[in-house]
CSV table of C-alpha atoms in Angstrom, one decimal:
chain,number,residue,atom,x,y,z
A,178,UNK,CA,70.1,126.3,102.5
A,179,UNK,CA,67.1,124.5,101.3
A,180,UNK,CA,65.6,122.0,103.4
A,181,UNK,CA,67.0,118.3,103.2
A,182,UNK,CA,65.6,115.0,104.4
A,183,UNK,CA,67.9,112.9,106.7
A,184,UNK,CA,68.6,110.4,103.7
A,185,UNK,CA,69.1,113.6,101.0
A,186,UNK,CA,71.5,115.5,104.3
A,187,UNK,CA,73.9,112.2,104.8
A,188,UNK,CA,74.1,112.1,100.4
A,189,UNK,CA,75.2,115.9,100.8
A,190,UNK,CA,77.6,115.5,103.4
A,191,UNK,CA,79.1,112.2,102.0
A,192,UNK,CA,79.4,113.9,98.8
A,193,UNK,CA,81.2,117.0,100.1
A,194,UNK,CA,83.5,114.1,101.9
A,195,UNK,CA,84.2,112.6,98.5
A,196,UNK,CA,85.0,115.9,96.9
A,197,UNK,CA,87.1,117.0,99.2
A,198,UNK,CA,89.0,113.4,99.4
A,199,UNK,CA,89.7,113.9,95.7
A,200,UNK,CA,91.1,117.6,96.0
A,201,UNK,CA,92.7,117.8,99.1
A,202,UNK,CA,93.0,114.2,100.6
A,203,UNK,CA,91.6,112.0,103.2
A,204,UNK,CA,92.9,113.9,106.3
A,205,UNK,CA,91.3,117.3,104.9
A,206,UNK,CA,88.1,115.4,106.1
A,207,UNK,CA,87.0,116.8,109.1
A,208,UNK,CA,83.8,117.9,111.0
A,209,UNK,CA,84.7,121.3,110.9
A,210,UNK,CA,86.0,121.6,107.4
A,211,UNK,CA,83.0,119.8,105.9
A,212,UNK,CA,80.3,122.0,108.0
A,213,UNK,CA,82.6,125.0,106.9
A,214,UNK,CA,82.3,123.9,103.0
A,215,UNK,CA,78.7,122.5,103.1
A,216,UNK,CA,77.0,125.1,105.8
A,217,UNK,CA,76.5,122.3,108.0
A,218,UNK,CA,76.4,122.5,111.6
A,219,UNK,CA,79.1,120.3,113.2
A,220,UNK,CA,76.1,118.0,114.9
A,221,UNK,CA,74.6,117.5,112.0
A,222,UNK,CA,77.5,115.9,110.8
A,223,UNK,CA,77.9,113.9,113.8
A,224,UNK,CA,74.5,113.1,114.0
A,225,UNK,CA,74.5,111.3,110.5
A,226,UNK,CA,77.8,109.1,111.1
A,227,UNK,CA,79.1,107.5,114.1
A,228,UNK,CA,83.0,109.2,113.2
A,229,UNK,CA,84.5,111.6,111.3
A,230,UNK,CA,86.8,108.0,110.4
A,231,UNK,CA,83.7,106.3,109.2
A,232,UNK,CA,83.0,109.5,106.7
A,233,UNK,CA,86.2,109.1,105.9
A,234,UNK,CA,86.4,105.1,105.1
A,235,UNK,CA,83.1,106.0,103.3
A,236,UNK,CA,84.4,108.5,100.9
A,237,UNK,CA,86.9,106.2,100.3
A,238,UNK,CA,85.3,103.2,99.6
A,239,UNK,CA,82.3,105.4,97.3
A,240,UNK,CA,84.9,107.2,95.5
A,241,UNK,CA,86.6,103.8,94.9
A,242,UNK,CA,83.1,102.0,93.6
A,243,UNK,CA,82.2,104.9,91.5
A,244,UNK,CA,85.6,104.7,89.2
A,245,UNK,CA,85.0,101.0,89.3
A,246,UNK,CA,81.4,101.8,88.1
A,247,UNK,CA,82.5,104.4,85.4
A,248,UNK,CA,85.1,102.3,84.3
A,249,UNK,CA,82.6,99.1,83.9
A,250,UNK,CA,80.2,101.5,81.9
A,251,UNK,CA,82.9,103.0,79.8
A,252,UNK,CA,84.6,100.1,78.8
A,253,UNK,CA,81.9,97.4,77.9
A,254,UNK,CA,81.5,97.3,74.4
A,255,UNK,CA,85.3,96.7,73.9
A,256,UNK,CA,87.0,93.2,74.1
A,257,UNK,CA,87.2,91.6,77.4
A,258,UNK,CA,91.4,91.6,77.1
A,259,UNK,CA,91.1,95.5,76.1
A,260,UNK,CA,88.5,96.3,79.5
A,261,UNK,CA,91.3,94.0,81.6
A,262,UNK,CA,93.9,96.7,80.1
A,263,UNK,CA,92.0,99.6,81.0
A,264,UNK,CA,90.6,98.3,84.7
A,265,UNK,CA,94.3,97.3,85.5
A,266,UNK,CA,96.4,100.4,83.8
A,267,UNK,CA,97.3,103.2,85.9
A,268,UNK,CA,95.0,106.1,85.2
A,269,UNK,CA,96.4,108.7,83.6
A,270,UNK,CA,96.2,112.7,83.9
A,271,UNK,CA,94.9,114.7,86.5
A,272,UNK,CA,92.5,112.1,87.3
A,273,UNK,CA,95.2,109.9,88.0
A,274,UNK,CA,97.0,111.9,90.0
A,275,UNK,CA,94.5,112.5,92.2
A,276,UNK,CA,93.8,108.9,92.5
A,277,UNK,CA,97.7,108.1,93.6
A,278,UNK,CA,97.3,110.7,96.0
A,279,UNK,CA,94.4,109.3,96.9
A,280,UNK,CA,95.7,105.5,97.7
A,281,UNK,CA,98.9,106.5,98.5
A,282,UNK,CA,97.1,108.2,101.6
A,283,UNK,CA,94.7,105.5,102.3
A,284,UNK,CA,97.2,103.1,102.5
A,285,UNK,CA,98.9,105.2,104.9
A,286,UNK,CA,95.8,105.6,106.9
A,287,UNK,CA,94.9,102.1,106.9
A,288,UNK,CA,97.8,100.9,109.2
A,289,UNK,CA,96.6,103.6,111.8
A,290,UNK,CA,92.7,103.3,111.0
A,291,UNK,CA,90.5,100.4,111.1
A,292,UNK,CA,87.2,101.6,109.5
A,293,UNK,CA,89.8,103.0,106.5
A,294,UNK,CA,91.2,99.5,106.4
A,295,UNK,CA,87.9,98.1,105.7
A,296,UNK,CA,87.2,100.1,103.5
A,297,UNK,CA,90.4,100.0,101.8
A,298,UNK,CA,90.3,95.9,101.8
A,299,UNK,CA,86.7,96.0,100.3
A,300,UNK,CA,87.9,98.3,97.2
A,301,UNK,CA,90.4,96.5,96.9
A,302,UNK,CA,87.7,93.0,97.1
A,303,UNK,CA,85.8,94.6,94.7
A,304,UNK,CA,88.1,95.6,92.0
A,305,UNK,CA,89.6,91.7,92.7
A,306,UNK,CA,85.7,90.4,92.0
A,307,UNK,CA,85.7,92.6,88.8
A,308,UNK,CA,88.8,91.0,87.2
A,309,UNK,CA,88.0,87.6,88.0
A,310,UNK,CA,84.3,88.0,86.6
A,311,UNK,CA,86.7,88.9,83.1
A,312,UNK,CA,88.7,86.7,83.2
A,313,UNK,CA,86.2,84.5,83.8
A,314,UNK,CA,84.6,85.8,80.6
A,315,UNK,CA,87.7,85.4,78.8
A,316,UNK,CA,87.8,82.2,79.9
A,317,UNK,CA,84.3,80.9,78.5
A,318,UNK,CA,85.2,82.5,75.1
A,319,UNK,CA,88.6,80.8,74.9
A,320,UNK,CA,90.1,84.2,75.2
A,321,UNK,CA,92.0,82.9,78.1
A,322,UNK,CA,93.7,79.9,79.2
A,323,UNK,CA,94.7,80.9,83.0
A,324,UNK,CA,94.8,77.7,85.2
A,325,UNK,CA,93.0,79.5,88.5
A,326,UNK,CA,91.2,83.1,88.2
A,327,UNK,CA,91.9,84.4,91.4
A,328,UNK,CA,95.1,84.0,91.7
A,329,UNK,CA,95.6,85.5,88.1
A,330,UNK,CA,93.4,88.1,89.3
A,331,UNK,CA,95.8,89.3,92.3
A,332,UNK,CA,99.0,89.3,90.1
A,333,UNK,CA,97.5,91.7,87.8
A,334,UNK,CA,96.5,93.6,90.8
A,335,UNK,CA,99.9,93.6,92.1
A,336,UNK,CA,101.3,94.6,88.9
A,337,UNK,CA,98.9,97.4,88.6
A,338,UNK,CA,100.0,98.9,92.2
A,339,UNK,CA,103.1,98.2,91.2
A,340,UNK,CA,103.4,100.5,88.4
A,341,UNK,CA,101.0,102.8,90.3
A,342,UNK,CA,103.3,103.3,93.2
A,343,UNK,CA,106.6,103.9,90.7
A,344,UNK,CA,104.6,106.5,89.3
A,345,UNK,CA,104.6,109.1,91.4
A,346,UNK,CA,108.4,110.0,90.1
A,347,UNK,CA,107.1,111.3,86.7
A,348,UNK,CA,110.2,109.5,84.6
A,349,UNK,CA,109.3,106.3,85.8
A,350,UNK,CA,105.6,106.3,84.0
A,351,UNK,CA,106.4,103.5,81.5
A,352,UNK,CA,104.4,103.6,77.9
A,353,UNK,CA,100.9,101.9,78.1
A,354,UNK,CA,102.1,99.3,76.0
A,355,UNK,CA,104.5,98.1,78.3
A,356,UNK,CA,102.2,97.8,80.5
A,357,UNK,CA,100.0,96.0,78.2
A,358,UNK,CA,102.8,93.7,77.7
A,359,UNK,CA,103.0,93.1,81.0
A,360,UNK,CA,99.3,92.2,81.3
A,361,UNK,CA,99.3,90.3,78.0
A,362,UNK,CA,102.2,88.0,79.6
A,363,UNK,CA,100.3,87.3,82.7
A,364,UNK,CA,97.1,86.5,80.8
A,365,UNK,CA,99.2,84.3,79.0
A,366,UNK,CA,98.0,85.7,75.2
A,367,UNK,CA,99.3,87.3,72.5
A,368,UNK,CA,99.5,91.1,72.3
A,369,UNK,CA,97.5,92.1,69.2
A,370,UNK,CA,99.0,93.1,66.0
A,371,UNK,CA,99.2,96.6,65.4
């Protein structure tokens, strides 16, 4: 292995932590595993975080930030009701099935783990931050008529997790544009012609 500095080692090993979050889960996260996968020495992994529980909350949270991320970049050249839809809709394929998975452990792990509650509560901050700054948006263009933001902002949140959580039984994945519907009503608009 090629020599790393101390910042370019932590990257590594919190990337390793992120992969490994995605394909085998949060609690597949542990010294041993990671030094095992990476050809790290268990200290090293110690030495760059304080737990194997902060690793863990910080895969989380950077795994969490970067679909936010992608999602922002993806999604911006289409209408603001349209980049809601697709910020609030449960993803779909693999990707979201690793992502159920994924949330269905951490909320799991938060009731039992504080650093993965933090990290779980600021996703979740952040994606509520992300829909308010659209609707907000929305709002300026006359897109949207909702009476107060944040609170608009958590039902579509809830409805999201809502549909999320159903999910995982395979005949309950409703249609996108029921969802859409759903969204639509809450917004308090007009689903688009077809």
């Amino acid at each position: 292995m090629a020599y790393l500095t101390k910042n370019q080692r932590h990257e590594e090993i919190l990337k390793l932590a992120m992969q490994i979050a995605l394909d085998e889960g949060l609690s597949a996260i542990t010294a041993r595993h990671i030094a095992a996968k990476g050809s790290f020495a268990i200290g090293q992994i110690h030495h760059h975080f304080q737990s194997i529980s902060q690793l863990k909350a910080l895969a989380l949270h950077k795994v969490s930030d970067d679909l936010m991320t992608q999602a922002e970049q993806n999604y911006i050249n289409i209408s603001i009701p349209e980049q809601l839809i697709n910020i609030i809709s449960p993803i779909e394929g693999e990707m979201g099935s690793m992502m159920r998975k994924l949330w269905s452990e951490a909320v799991f792990l938060a009731e039992r783990d504080n650093e993965i509650k933090k990290a779980y509560k600021q996703s979740i901050e952040e994606w509520h931050q992300a829909i308010v700054k659209l609707i907000n948006q929305g709002k300026k263009q006359n897109i949207f008529n909702t009476p107060i933001p944040t609170e608009t902002a958590w039902e579509l949140i809830a409805l999201s997790c809502g549909f999320d959580n159903i999910a995982v039984i395979e005949e309950f994945r409703f249609e996108k544009h029921i969802i859409k519907n759903c969204i639509y009503r809450i917004l308090q608009i007009n689903p688009p012609l077809i």
